[in-house]
Amino acid sequence: MESCIFCKIAQGEIPAEILYEDEQVVAFRDIHPQAPVHVLVIPRRHIATLNEAPAEEAELVGRLSLAAAEVARRLRIDQSGYRVVMNCNRDGGQTVFHIHLHLLGGRAMTWPPG
Ligand code: DGP
């Protein structure tokens, strides 16, 4: 999608600190980190929200979680722990409409989330 900022990051048109990439998934540091580790994991394919994720992309959606775990291992927060979140639409706090997992770690997370 031409105007999507995350599509541009995935295509290398906008710079980002990329920590992991493969044929289908890209992970890069969030520009406004909310924790010592704050990484976004996106599919290369544009999907606006989780509501639009088609059933045939179940594997791709699963790959986002596996990539988040891989980044957690690489950043050595896998044993201390981390949180993985996907925001959806207004009440979820979604601001960029290209699905992404937030990988948050490096400090203890609180619950319930705000
Ligand atoms: P959400 O609110 O769940 O849609 O999260 C969007 C996140 O994307 C937010 O934490 C800030 C981050 N973000 C927005 N624009 C950019 C950008 O251009 N580069 C990077 N690295 N992160 C961005």
PDB file of C-alpha atoms and ligand atoms in Angstrom:
ATOM      1  CA  MET A   1       0.000   0.000   0.000  1.00  0.00           C
ATOM      2  CA  GLU A   2       1.624   3.222  -1.230  1.00  0.00           C
ATOM      3  CA  SER A   3       0.957   5.532   1.692  1.00  0.00           C
ATOM      4  CA  CYS A   4       1.593   3.029   4.488  1.00  0.00           C
ATOM      5  CA  ILE A   5       4.613   3.912   6.623  1.00  0.00           C
ATOM      6  CA  PHE A   6       5.207   0.296   7.682  1.00  0.00           C
ATOM      7  CA  CYS A   7       5.080  -0.894   4.056  1.00  0.00           C
ATOM      8  CA  LYS A   8       7.763   1.714   3.326  1.00  0.00           C
ATOM      9  CA  ILE A   9       9.905   0.453   6.215  1.00  0.00           C
ATOM     10  CA  ALA A  10       9.473  -3.142   5.001  1.00  0.00           C
ATOM     11  CA  GLN A  11      10.564  -2.065   1.505  1.00  0.00           C
ATOM     12  CA  GLY A  12      13.571  -0.109   2.805  1.00  0.00           C
ATOM     13  CA  GLU A  13      12.147   3.235   1.659  1.00  0.00           C
ATOM     14  CA  ILE A  14      12.105   4.650   5.207  1.00  0.00           C
ATOM     15  CA  PRO A  15      14.999   3.895   7.565  1.00  0.00           C
ATOM     16  CA  ALA A  16      14.478   1.825  10.691  1.00  0.00           C
ATOM     17  CA  GLU A  17      16.717  -0.188  12.992  1.00  0.00           C
ATOM     18  CA  ILE A  18      15.890  -3.624  11.680  1.00  0.00           C
ATOM     19  CA  LEU A  19      16.587  -6.482  14.097  1.00  0.00           C
ATOM     20  CA  TYR A  20      15.126  -9.393  12.143  1.00  0.00           C
ATOM     21  CA  GLU A  21      13.784 -10.006   8.660  1.00  0.00           C
ATOM     22  CA  ASP A  22      12.830 -12.888   6.468  1.00  0.00           C
ATOM     23  CA  GLU A  23      10.727 -13.325   3.343  1.00  0.00           C
ATOM     24  CA  GLN A  24       7.481 -12.554   5.143  1.00  0.00           C
ATOM     25  CA  VAL A  25       8.246 -10.673   8.358  1.00  0.00           C
ATOM     26  CA  VAL A  26      10.285  -7.622   9.444  1.00  0.00           C
ATOM     27  CA  ALA A  27      11.088  -6.490  13.023  1.00  0.00           C
ATOM     28  CA  PHE A  28      12.458  -3.054  13.896  1.00  0.00           C
ATOM     29  CA  ARG A  29      12.741  -0.795  16.927  1.00  0.00           C
ATOM     30  CA  ASP A  30       9.765   1.397  17.779  1.00  0.00           C
ATOM     31  CA  ILE A  31      10.446   5.103  17.243  1.00  0.00           C
ATOM     32  CA  HIS A  32       8.736   5.960  20.582  1.00  0.00           C
ATOM     33  CA  PRO A  33       9.914   3.187  22.920  1.00  0.00           C
ATOM     34  CA  GLN A  34       7.727   2.462  25.950  1.00  0.00           C
ATOM     35  CA  ALA A  35      10.240   0.066  27.530  1.00  0.00           C
ATOM     36  CA  PRO A  36      13.999  -0.561  27.301  1.00  0.00           C
ATOM     37  CA  VAL A  37      13.175  -3.064  24.554  1.00  0.00           C
ATOM     38  CA  HIS A  38      10.328  -2.013  22.250  1.00  0.00           C
ATOM     39  CA  VAL A  39      10.299  -3.710  18.875  1.00  0.00           C
ATOM     40  CA  LEU A  40       7.574  -3.871  16.231  1.00  0.00           C
ATOM     41  CA  VAL A  41       7.048  -7.057  14.234  1.00  0.00           C
ATOM     42  CA  ILE A  42       5.160  -6.662  10.964  1.00  0.00           C
ATOM     43  CA  PRO A  43       4.235  -8.781   7.972  1.00  0.00           C
ATOM     44  CA  ARG A  44       5.622  -7.528   4.653  1.00  0.00           C
ATOM     45  CA  ARG A  45       2.116  -7.946   3.292  1.00  0.00           C
ATOM     46  CA  HIS A  46      -0.202  -5.044   4.105  1.00  0.00           C
ATOM     47  CA  ILE A  47      -3.069  -6.025   6.411  1.00  0.00           C
ATOM     48  CA  ALA A  48      -4.714  -2.989   8.041  1.00  0.00           C
ATOM     49  CA  THR A  49      -6.012  -4.493  11.283  1.00  0.00           C
ATOM     50  CA  LEU A  50      -6.388  -7.916  12.834  1.00  0.00           C
ATOM     51  CA  ASN A  51     -10.041  -7.725  11.741  1.00  0.00           C
ATOM     52  CA  GLU A  52      -8.887  -7.850   8.117  1.00  0.00           C
ATOM     53  CA  ALA A  53      -6.507 -10.808   8.562  1.00  0.00           C
ATOM     54  CA  PRO A  54      -7.863 -13.534   6.284  1.00  0.00           C
ATOM     55  CA  ALA A  55      -8.076 -17.128   7.499  1.00  0.00           C
ATOM     56  CA  GLU A  56      -5.607 -18.191   4.809  1.00  0.00           C
ATOM     57  CA  GLU A  57      -3.000 -15.936   6.440  1.00  0.00           C
ATOM     58  CA  ALA A  58      -3.140 -17.840   9.743  1.00  0.00           C
ATOM     59  CA  GLU A  59       0.435 -19.012   9.232  1.00  0.00           C
ATOM     60  CA  LEU A  60       1.651 -15.482   8.573  1.00  0.00           C
ATOM     61  CA  VAL A  61      -0.055 -14.204  11.728  1.00  0.00           C
ATOM     62  CA  GLY A  62       1.598 -17.051  13.665  1.00  0.00           C
ATOM     63  CA  ARG A  63       4.972 -16.181  12.165  1.00  0.00           C
ATOM     64  CA  LEU A  64       4.748 -12.744  13.757  1.00  0.00           C
ATOM     65  CA  SER A  65       4.726 -14.378  17.222  1.00  0.00           C
ATOM     66  CA  LEU A  66       7.625 -16.679  16.347  1.00  0.00           C
ATOM     67  CA  ALA A  67       9.632 -13.727  15.024  1.00  0.00           C
ATOM     68  CA  ALA A  68       8.933 -11.813  18.262  1.00  0.00           C
ATOM     69  CA  ALA A  69      10.298 -14.767  20.260  1.00  0.00           C
ATOM     70  CA  GLU A  70      13.373 -14.878  18.018  1.00  0.00           C
ATOM     71  CA  VAL A  71      14.021 -11.157  18.551  1.00  0.00           C
ATOM     72  CA  ALA A  72      13.561 -11.663  22.320  1.00  0.00           C
ATOM     73  CA  ARG A  73      16.246 -14.370  22.203  1.00  0.00           C
ATOM     74  CA  ARG A  74      18.572 -12.168  20.183  1.00  0.00           C
ATOM     75  CA  LEU A  75      18.140  -9.299  22.647  1.00  0.00           C
ATOM     76  CA  ARG A  76      18.518 -11.719  25.600  1.00  0.00           C
ATOM     77  CA  ILE A  77      15.201 -10.913  27.245  1.00  0.00           C
ATOM     78  CA  ASP A  78      13.687 -14.341  26.579  1.00  0.00           C
ATOM     79  CA  GLN A  79      14.465 -15.667  30.065  1.00  0.00           C
ATOM     80  CA  SER A  80      13.671 -12.474  32.009  1.00  0.00           C
ATOM     81  CA  GLY A  81      10.443 -12.237  30.019  1.00  0.00           C
ATOM     82  CA  TYR A  82       8.545  -9.868  27.799  1.00  0.00           C
ATOM     83  CA  ARG A  83       5.102  -8.888  26.585  1.00  0.00           C
ATOM     84  CA  VAL A  84       3.681  -9.208  23.068  1.00  0.00           C
ATOM     85  CA  VAL A  85       0.701  -7.008  22.172  1.00  0.00           C
ATOM     86  CA  MET A  86      -1.322  -6.237  19.065  1.00  0.00           C
ATOM     87  CA  ASN A  87      -3.540  -3.157  19.250  1.00  0.00           C
ATOM     88  CA  CYS A  88      -6.711  -3.079  17.159  1.00  0.00           C
ATOM     89  CA  ASN A  89      -8.644   0.043  16.169  1.00  0.00           C
ATOM     90  CA  ARG A  90      -9.596   2.966  18.430  1.00  0.00           C
ATOM     91  CA  ASP A  91     -10.118   1.319  21.801  1.00  0.00           C
ATOM     92  CA  GLY A  92      -7.065  -0.873  21.309  1.00  0.00           C
ATOM     93  CA  GLY A  93      -4.977   2.233  20.692  1.00  0.00           C
ATOM     94  CA  GLN A  94      -3.953   1.369  17.133  1.00  0.00           C
ATOM     95  CA  THR A  95      -2.406   4.345  15.330  1.00  0.00           C
ATOM     96  CA  VAL A  96      -0.661   2.685  12.387  1.00  0.00           C
ATOM     97  CA  PHE A  97      -3.009   0.626  10.242  1.00  0.00           C
ATOM     98  CA  HIS A  98      -0.664  -2.151   9.181  1.00  0.00           C
ATOM     99  CA  ILE A  99      -0.796  -4.968  11.708  1.00  0.00           C
ATOM    100  CA  HIS A 100       2.145  -5.207  14.073  1.00  0.00           C
ATOM    101  CA  LEU A 101       3.090  -6.922  17.282  1.00  0.00           C
ATOM    102  CA  HIS A 102       4.716  -4.835  19.978  1.00  0.00           C
ATOM    103  CA  LEU A 103       7.509  -6.754  21.721  1.00  0.00           C
ATOM    104  CA  LEU A 104       8.098  -5.052  25.076  1.00  0.00           C
ATOM    105  CA  GLY A 105      10.727  -6.015  27.631  1.00  0.00           C
ATOM    106  CA  GLY A 106      13.738  -5.054  29.642  1.00  0.00           C
ATOM    107  CA  ARG A 107      11.584  -4.131  32.644  1.00  0.00           C
ATOM    108  CA  ALA A 108       8.677  -5.666  34.558  1.00  0.00           C
ATOM    109  CA  MET A 109       5.334  -5.005  32.870  1.00  0.00           C
ATOM    110  CA  THR A 110       2.286  -3.998  34.889  1.00  0.00           C
ATOM    111  CA  TRP A 111      -1.152  -5.610  34.700  1.00  0.00           C
ATOM    112  CA  PRO A 112      -3.846  -4.648  33.906  1.00  0.00           C
ATOM    113  CA  PRO A 113      -2.535  -2.586  30.992  1.00  0.00           C
ATOM    114  CA  GLY A 114      -3.701   1.039  30.771  1.00  0.00           C
TER     115      GLY A 114
HETATM  116  P1  DGP B   1       0.057   1.284  17.495  1.00  0.00           P
HETATM  117  O1  DGP B   1      -0.325   2.449  18.372  1.00  0.00           O
HETATM  118  O2  DGP B   1      -0.186  -0.065  18.139  1.00  0.00           O
HETATM  119  O3  DGP B   1      -0.536   1.413  16.120  1.00  0.00           O
HETATM  120  O4  DGP B   1       1.641   1.392  17.366  1.00  0.00           O
HETATM  121  C1  DGP B   1       2.283   2.114  16.364  1.00  0.00           C
HETATM  122  C2  DGP B   1       3.720   2.253  16.793  1.00  0.00           C
HETATM  123  O5  DGP B   1       4.486   2.592  15.668  1.00  0.00           O
HETATM  124  C3  DGP B   1       3.974   3.344  17.845  1.00  0.00           C
HETATM  125  O6  DGP B   1       4.465   2.744  19.039  1.00  0.00           O
HETATM  126  C4  DGP B   1       5.016   4.243  17.214  1.00  0.00           C
HETATM  127  C5  DGP B   1       5.537   3.425  16.059  1.00  0.00           C
HETATM  128  N1  DGP B   1       5.899   4.177  14.893  1.00  0.00           N
HETATM  129  C6  DGP B   1       5.122   5.057  14.219  1.00  0.00           C
HETATM  130  N2  DGP B   1       5.782   5.544  13.155  1.00  0.00           N
HETATM  131  C7  DGP B   1       6.999   4.946  13.153  1.00  0.00           C
HETATM  132  C8  DGP B   1       8.122   5.047  12.287  1.00  0.00           C
HETATM  133  O7  DGP B   1       8.157   5.765  11.296  1.00  0.00           O
HETATM  134  N3  DGP B   1       9.204   4.278  12.608  1.00  0.00           N
HETATM  135  C9  DGP B   1       9.220   3.451  13.693  1.00  0.00           C
HETATM  136  N4  DGP B   1      10.334   2.756  13.917  1.00  0.00           N
HETATM  137  N5  DGP B   1       8.169   3.335  14.516  1.00  0.00           N
HETATM  138  C10 DGP B   1       7.075   4.082  14.249  1.00  0.00           C
END
